[in-house]
Amino acid sequence: MKTSGNTILMTGGGSGIGEALAHRFHDRGDTVIIAGRRQDALDRAAAGRERIHTRVLDVEDPAAVDAFAKAVVADFPALNVLFNNAGIMKFEDLTQRRDLSDAAATVAINILGPIRLTDALIDHLVQQPDAAIVTVTSGLAFVPLVAAPTYSASKAAIHSYTVSLRTQLDGKVEVIELAPPGVRTDLTPGQANRPGYMPLDAFADAVAAQFAHVPTPREILVDEVQFLRQAEREGRFDETLKTLTERAAQQRAAGGE
């Protein structure tokens, strides 16, 4: 991925990781189109930055994704990087029958969203020089947070999808996976101030530094996520799962839901 001069589409760009990375890419000389559901959040994220543009997008709606892709290519024909960042996270109790609407929305946004948007833009991207697709997964793709089972499964699915996408697009489009640790954002209630989570600015700075490497790493992994990413390889999966589960339960008991 070029270290500047890209035209990047960033889903989920109105807040959190998407907003912070959009600012980092803008500051290094890229043009960024941030997309999300709420125009007011997008406007706030783009304020004062002439190369950040906004577009409303609901990745749950297949027809909206197709229409959006056609419009964004028409408006930004130099688009060469797709950054699949939009996602939601819900806590779920699997011990009794429940309303599955949260699980269904998680699958629609976290799995079908990037698959649909990638498909809608792939014919354009394979024709672009220096094209790249970035998928945002999670450390929880490798060791699940059992309190958020569908979220963890969705990120594991996109990790696997990314491996296949990278192999099929070899020599045509660069495919990069970004797997964050727990970061202080509003992804879940209380997370923006949760002790032990990585501050957003520190995370964005570390990620931007890795995107400046030549060549770009296939996986963007800050130090704080290696505890999860390497757990199975290092033979400590069960221990890590137990630690993660206990820590999450303590946070919920303390009101850090």
mmCIF file of C-alpha atoms in Angstrom:
data_model
loop_
_atom_site.group_PDB
_atom_site.id
_atom_site.type_symbol
_atom_site.label_atom_id
_atom_site.label_comp_id
_atom_site.label_asym_id
_atom_site.label_seq_id
_atom_site.Cartn_x
_atom_site.Cartn_y
_atom_site.Cartn_z
ATOM 1 C CA MET A 1 0.000 0.000 0.000
ATOM 2 C CA LYS A 2 1.364 3.398 -0.954
ATOM 3 C CA THR A 3 2.512 5.511 1.980
ATOM 4 C CA SER A 4 0.669 8.592 0.660
ATOM 5 C CA GLY A 5 -1.430 9.733 -2.265
ATOM 6 C CA ASN A 6 -4.103 7.046 -1.897
ATOM 7 C CA THR A 7 -7.836 7.548 -2.204
ATOM 8 C CA ILE A 8 -9.243 5.523 0.698
ATOM 9 C CA LEU A 9 -12.823 4.514 1.475
ATOM 10 C CA MET A 10 -13.161 4.031 5.248
ATOM 11 C CA THR A 11 -16.390 2.465 6.501
ATOM 12 C CA GLY A 12 -17.319 3.228 10.075
ATOM 13 C CA GLY A 13 -15.381 6.450 9.670
ATOM 14 C CA GLY A 14 -17.555 8.683 11.825
ATOM 15 C CA SER A 15 -16.132 7.617 15.171
ATOM 16 C CA GLY A 16 -13.657 5.413 17.002
ATOM 17 C CA ILE A 17 -10.935 3.573 15.130
ATOM 18 C CA GLY A 18 -12.295 4.588 11.715
ATOM 19 C CA GLU A 19 -12.247 8.290 12.527
ATOM 20 C CA ALA A 20 -8.805 8.169 14.148
ATOM 21 C CA LEU A 21 -7.242 6.314 11.216
ATOM 22 C CA ALA A 22 -8.971 8.555 8.680
ATOM 23 C CA HIS A 23 -7.269 11.501 10.365
ATOM 24 C CA ARG A 24 -3.866 9.756 10.303
ATOM 25 C CA PHE A 25 -4.183 8.903 6.604
ATOM 26 C CA HIS A 26 -5.395 12.414 5.787
ATOM 27 C CA ASP A 27 -2.438 13.920 7.631
ATOM 28 C CA ARG A 28 0.065 11.893 5.605
ATOM 29 C CA GLY A 29 -1.431 13.034 2.288
ATOM 30 C CA ASP A 30 -4.205 10.589 1.430
ATOM 31 C CA THR A 31 -7.725 11.492 0.348
ATOM 32 C CA VAL A 32 -10.258 9.712 2.560
ATOM 33 C CA ILE A 33 -13.962 9.086 2.041
ATOM 34 C CA ILE A 34 -15.518 8.256 5.404
ATOM 35 C CA ALA A 35 -18.790 6.357 5.333
ATOM 36 C CA GLY A 36 -21.296 5.604 8.067
ATOM 37 C CA ARG A 37 -24.936 5.754 9.059
ATOM 38 C CA ARG A 38 -25.025 9.200 10.662
ATOM 39 C CA GLN A 39 -24.272 12.333 8.674
ATOM 40 C CA ASP A 40 -23.764 14.419 11.823
ATOM 41 C CA ALA A 41 -21.017 12.102 13.078
ATOM 42 C CA LEU A 42 -19.357 12.068 9.656
ATOM 43 C CA ASP A 43 -19.456 15.871 9.450
ATOM 44 C CA ARG A 44 -17.835 16.162 12.863
ATOM 45 C CA ALA A 45 -15.092 13.691 11.898
ATOM 46 C CA ALA A 46 -14.388 15.534 8.642
ATOM 47 C CA ALA A 47 -14.459 19.076 10.078
ATOM 48 C CA GLY A 48 -11.495 21.208 9.032
ATOM 49 C CA ARG A 49 -9.963 18.505 6.799
ATOM 50 C CA GLU A 50 -10.253 19.344 3.115
ATOM 51 C CA ARG A 51 -9.334 15.866 1.839
ATOM 52 C CA ILE A 52 -11.870 14.027 4.002
ATOM 53 C CA HIS A 53 -15.226 13.553 2.286
ATOM 54 C CA THR A 54 -18.403 12.063 3.739
ATOM 55 C CA ARG A 55 -20.955 9.581 2.426
ATOM 56 C CA VAL A 56 -23.873 7.957 4.239
ATOM 57 C CA LEU A 57 -23.900 4.161 4.031
ATOM 58 C CA ASP A 58 -25.815 1.381 5.777
ATOM 59 C CA VAL A 59 -23.809 -1.793 5.151
ATOM 60 C CA GLU A 60 -26.779 -3.928 6.311
ATOM 61 C CA ASP A 61 -28.750 -2.993 3.177
ATOM 62 C CA PRO A 62 -27.574 -4.890 0.041
ATOM 63 C CA ALA A 63 -29.282 -2.480 -2.373
ATOM 64 C CA ALA A 64 -27.771 0.510 -0.573
ATOM 65 C CA VAL A 65 -24.307 -1.054 -0.789
ATOM 66 C CA ASP A 66 -24.602 -1.543 -4.548
ATOM 67 C CA ALA A 67 -25.900 2.002 -5.136
ATOM 68 C CA PHE A 68 -23.237 3.433 -2.852
ATOM 69 C CA ALA A 69 -20.423 1.615 -4.665
ATOM 70 C CA LYS A 70 -21.529 2.912 -8.059
ATOM 71 C CA ALA A 71 -21.810 6.466 -6.760
ATOM 72 C CA VAL A 72 -18.491 6.501 -4.910
ATOM 73 C CA VAL A 73 -16.602 5.183 -7.950
ATOM 74 C CA ALA A 74 -18.254 7.827 -10.132
ATOM 75 C CA ASP A 75 -17.379 10.592 -7.663
ATOM 76 C CA PHE A 76 -13.879 9.283 -6.817
ATOM 77 C CA PRO A 77 -12.512 7.379 -9.824
ATOM 78 C CA ALA A 78 -9.036 7.303 -8.231
ATOM 79 C CA LEU A 79 -10.360 5.179 -5.327
ATOM 80 C CA ASN A 80 -7.722 2.510 -4.742
ATOM 81 C CA VAL A 81 -8.075 1.429 -1.091
ATOM 82 C CA LEU A 82 -11.097 -0.112 0.605
ATOM 83 C CA PHE A 83 -10.922 -0.136 4.410
ATOM 84 C CA ASN A 84 -13.648 -2.444 5.798
ATOM 85 C CA ASN A 85 -13.874 -1.099 9.335
ATOM 86 C CA ALA A 86 -17.601 -0.798 10.200
ATOM 87 C CA GLY A 87 -18.753 -3.171 12.919
ATOM 88 C CA ILE A 88 -20.880 -3.662 16.025
ATOM 89 C CA MET A 89 -20.356 -5.667 19.227
ATOM 90 C CA LYS A 90 -23.090 -7.005 21.493
ATOM 91 C CA PHE A 91 -22.959 -9.045 24.691
ATOM 92 C CA GLU A 92 -25.126 -12.197 24.574
ATOM 93 C CA ASP A 93 -26.343 -14.791 27.065
ATOM 94 C CA LEU A 94 -26.364 -18.214 25.400
ATOM 95 C CA THR A 95 -27.695 -20.115 28.405
ATOM 96 C CA GLN A 96 -31.379 -19.717 27.525
ATOM 97 C CA ARG A 97 -33.570 -19.041 24.523
ATOM 98 C CA ARG A 98 -33.329 -15.405 23.495
ATOM 99 C CA ASP A 99 -34.077 -12.756 20.917
ATOM 100 C CA LEU A 100 -31.556 -13.259 18.114
ATOM 101 C CA SER A 101 -31.832 -9.765 16.629
ATOM 102 C CA ASP A 102 -28.424 -8.721 18.007
ATOM 103 C CA ALA A 103 -26.782 -11.823 16.586
ATOM 104 C CA ALA A 104 -28.460 -11.306 13.203
ATOM 105 C CA ALA A 105 -27.363 -7.661 13.052
ATOM 106 C CA THR A 106 -23.794 -8.620 13.989
ATOM 107 C CA VAL A 107 -23.628 -11.145 11.146
ATOM 108 C CA ALA A 108 -25.182 -8.685 8.686
ATOM 109 C CA ILE A 109 -22.833 -5.813 9.553
ATOM 110 C CA ASN A 110 -19.600 -7.560 10.527
ATOM 111 C CA ILE A 111 -19.573 -10.391 7.969
ATOM 112 C CA LEU A 112 -21.960 -9.655 5.110
ATOM 113 C CA GLY A 113 -21.139 -5.933 5.166
ATOM 114 C CA PRO A 114 -17.468 -6.271 4.162
ATOM 115 C CA ILE A 115 -18.198 -9.174 1.834
ATOM 116 C CA ARG A 116 -20.874 -7.199 -0.016
ATOM 117 C CA LEU A 117 -18.880 -3.974 -0.228
ATOM 118 C CA THR A 118 -15.754 -5.796 -1.376
ATOM 119 C CA ASP A 119 -17.787 -7.553 -4.057
ATOM 120 C CA ALA A 120 -19.406 -4.292 -5.172
ATOM 121 C CA LEU A 121 -16.005 -2.611 -5.621
ATOM 122 C CA ILE A 122 -13.782 -5.478 -6.747
ATOM 123 C CA ASP A 123 -14.138 -4.892 -10.509
ATOM 124 C CA HIS A 124 -13.011 -1.297 -9.982
ATOM 125 C CA LEU A 125 -10.172 -2.132 -7.594
ATOM 126 C CA VAL A 126 -8.545 -4.779 -9.791
ATOM 127 C CA GLN A 127 -8.168 -2.114 -12.479
ATOM 128 C CA GLN A 128 -6.491 0.387 -10.135
ATOM 129 C CA PRO A 129 -2.738 0.721 -9.645
ATOM 130 C CA ASP A 130 -1.585 0.229 -6.035
ATOM 131 C CA ALA A 131 -4.956 -1.155 -4.993
ATOM 132 C CA ALA A 132 -5.483 -2.546 -1.502
ATOM 133 C CA ILE A 133 -8.259 -3.970 0.651
ATOM 134 C CA VAL A 134 -7.943 -3.728 4.433
ATOM 135 C CA THR A 135 -10.159 -5.818 6.691
ATOM 136 C CA VAL A 136 -10.490 -4.934 10.365
ATOM 137 C CA THR A 137 -10.841 -8.045 12.495
ATOM 138 C CA SER A 138 -9.912 -8.255 16.192
ATOM 139 C CA GLY A 139 -7.698 -10.059 18.652
ATOM 140 C CA LEU A 140 -10.959 -11.817 19.529
ATOM 141 C CA ALA A 141 -10.794 -13.575 16.154
ATOM 142 C CA PHE A 142 -8.071 -15.726 17.714
ATOM 143 C CA VAL A 143 -9.294 -16.067 21.314
ATOM 144 C CA PRO A 144 -13.025 -15.368 21.714
ATOM 145 C CA LEU A 145 -14.590 -13.187 24.349
ATOM 146 C CA VAL A 146 -17.274 -15.648 25.435
ATOM 147 C CA ALA A 147 -19.571 -12.824 26.569
ATOM 148 C CA ALA A 148 -19.642 -11.576 22.952
ATOM 149 C CA PRO A 149 -19.838 -14.867 21.036
ATOM 150 C CA THR A 150 -21.302 -13.702 17.732
ATOM 151 C CA TYR A 151 -18.937 -10.731 17.550
ATOM 152 C CA SER A 152 -15.932 -12.981 18.197
ATOM 153 C CA ALA A 153 -17.174 -15.497 15.617
ATOM 154 C CA SER A 154 -17.736 -12.725 13.070
ATOM 155 C CA LYS A 155 -14.154 -11.559 13.396
ATOM 156 C CA ALA A 156 -12.846 -15.120 13.098
ATOM 157 C CA ALA A 157 -14.926 -15.457 9.922
ATOM 158 C CA ILE A 158 -13.488 -12.282 8.409
ATOM 159 C CA HIS A 159 -9.952 -13.407 9.315
ATOM 160 C CA SER A 160 -10.554 -16.611 7.344
ATOM 161 C CA TYR A 161 -12.221 -14.674 4.515
ATOM 162 C CA THR A 162 -9.208 -12.355 4.370
ATOM 163 C CA VAL A 163 -6.818 -15.287 3.906
ATOM 164 C CA SER A 164 -8.871 -16.550 0.954
ATOM 165 C CA LEU A 165 -9.269 -13.052 -0.489
ATOM 166 C CA ARG A 166 -5.525 -12.440 -0.273
ATOM 167 C CA THR A 167 -4.745 -15.703 -2.051
ATOM 168 C CA GLN A 168 -7.260 -15.161 -4.858
ATOM 169 C CA LEU A 169 -6.184 -11.542 -5.423
ATOM 170 C CA ASP A 170 -2.452 -12.249 -5.298
ATOM 171 C CA GLY A 171 -0.735 -10.028 -7.854
ATOM 172 C CA LYS A 172 -3.874 -7.945 -8.397
ATOM 173 C CA VAL A 173 -4.902 -6.277 -5.120
ATOM 174 C CA GLU A 174 -2.962 -6.165 -1.859
ATOM 175 C CA VAL A 175 -4.978 -7.556 1.071
ATOM 176 C CA ILE A 176 -4.120 -6.475 4.624
ATOM 177 C CA GLU A 177 -5.668 -7.495 7.933
ATOM 178 C CA LEU A 178 -5.756 -5.130 10.901
ATOM 179 C CA ALA A 179 -6.485 -6.940 14.184
ATOM 180 C CA PRO A 180 -6.928 -4.470 17.068
ATOM 181 C CA PRO A 181 -6.738 -5.294 20.766
ATOM 182 C CA GLY A 182 -9.289 -3.795 23.141
ATOM 183 C CA VAL A 183 -9.223 -0.081 22.323
ATOM 184 C CA ARG A 184 -10.889 2.766 24.225
ATOM 185 C CA THR A 185 -13.792 3.547 21.905
ATOM 186 C CA ASP A 186 -17.573 3.588 22.192
ATOM 187 C CA LEU A 187 -17.908 0.133 20.598
ATOM 188 C CA THR A 188 -19.528 -1.120 23.823
ATOM 189 C CA PRO A 189 -20.902 0.804 26.831
ATOM 190 C CA GLY A 190 -18.122 1.986 29.139
ATOM 191 C CA GLN A 191 -15.325 0.900 26.813
ATOM 192 C CA ALA A 192 -14.064 4.434 26.145
ATOM 193 C CA ASN A 193 -12.834 4.657 29.738
ATOM 194 C CA ARG A 194 -12.094 1.021 30.496
ATOM 195 C CA PRO A 195 -8.822 0.350 32.361
ATOM 196 C CA GLY A 196 -6.472 -1.995 30.571
ATOM 197 C CA TYR A 197 -7.714 -1.041 27.116
ATOM 198 C CA MET A 198 -5.377 0.740 24.695
ATOM 199 C CA PRO A 199 -5.927 4.515 24.345
ATOM 200 C CA LEU A 200 -7.340 5.314 20.918
ATOM 201 C CA ASP A 201 -4.685 7.844 19.907
ATOM 202 C CA ALA A 202 -1.851 5.508 20.923
ATOM 203 C CA PHE A 203 -3.442 2.710 18.896
ATOM 204 C CA ALA A 204 -3.960 4.919 15.820
ATOM 205 C CA ASP A 205 -0.374 6.189 15.974
ATOM 206 C CA ALA A 206 1.011 2.642 16.234
ATOM 207 C CA VAL A 207 -1.138 1.458 13.324
ATOM 208 C CA ALA A 208 -0.163 4.443 11.160
ATOM 209 C CA ALA A 209 3.506 3.659 11.823
ATOM 210 C CA GLN A 210 3.029 0.107 10.580
ATOM 211 C CA PHE A 211 1.189 1.288 7.470
ATOM 212 C CA ALA A 212 4.281 3.415 6.734
ATOM 213 C CA HIS A 213 6.446 0.292 6.429
ATOM 214 C CA VAL A 214 7.532 -0.804 2.946
ATOM 215 C CA PRO A 215 6.258 -3.331 2.132
ATOM 216 C CA THR A 216 3.102 -3.083 4.213
ATOM 217 C CA PRO A 217 2.783 -6.047 6.597
ATOM 218 C CA ARG A 218 0.075 -8.563 5.696
ATOM 219 C CA GLU A 219 -1.133 -8.292 9.289
ATOM 220 C CA ILE A 220 -1.119 -5.028 11.219
ATOM 221 C CA LEU A 221 -0.630 -6.070 14.854
ATOM 222 C CA VAL A 222 0.225 -3.694 17.680
ATOM 223 C CA ASP A 223 2.121 -5.144 20.631
ATOM 224 C CA GLU A 224 -0.997 -5.165 22.819
ATOM 225 C CA VAL A 225 -2.803 -7.708 20.606
ATOM 226 C CA GLN A 226 -0.014 -10.291 20.458
ATOM 227 C CA PHE A 227 -1.284 -11.847 23.732
ATOM 228 C CA LEU A 228 -4.346 -12.993 21.765
ATOM 229 C CA ARG A 229 -2.892 -13.410 18.272
ATOM 230 C CA GLN A 230 -0.109 -15.766 19.361
ATOM 231 C CA ALA A 231 -1.979 -17.686 22.073
ATOM 232 C CA GLU A 232 -2.626 -20.836 20.060
ATOM 233 C CA ARG A 233 0.783 -20.800 18.371
ATOM 234 C CA GLU A 234 2.471 -20.531 21.767
ATOM 235 C CA GLY A 235 0.406 -23.334 23.309
ATOM 236 C CA ARG A 236 -1.476 -21.170 25.816
ATOM 237 C CA PHE A 237 -4.911 -20.902 24.220
ATOM 238 C CA ASP A 238 -6.832 -22.424 27.145
ATOM 239 C CA GLU A 239 -4.989 -20.279 29.677
ATOM 240 C CA THR A 240 -5.579 -17.134 27.636
ATOM 241 C CA LEU A 241 -9.273 -17.923 27.182
ATOM 242 C CA LYS A 242 -9.648 -18.401 30.938
ATOM 243 C CA THR A 243 -7.823 -15.154 31.710
ATOM 244 C CA LEU A 244 -9.843 -13.181 29.167
ATOM 245 C CA THR A 245 -13.146 -14.621 30.415
ATOM 246 C CA GLU A 246 -12.371 -13.912 34.069
ATOM 247 C CA ARG A 247 -11.180 -10.396 33.352
ATOM 248 C CA ALA A 248 -14.330 -9.582 31.374
ATOM 249 C CA ALA A 249 -16.539 -10.968 34.137
ATOM 250 C CA GLN A 250 -14.762 -8.800 36.709
ATOM 251 C CA GLN A 251 -15.272 -5.716 34.557
ATOM 252 C CA ARG A 252 -18.982 -6.437 34.158
ATOM 253 C CA ALA A 253 -19.354 -7.027 37.904
ATOM 254 C CA ALA A 254 -17.677 -3.665 38.522
ATOM 255 C CA GLY A 255 -20.128 -1.953 36.194
ATOM 256 C CA GLY A 256 -17.788 -1.724 33.186
ATOM 257 C CA GLU A 257 -20.278 -3.450 30.863
#
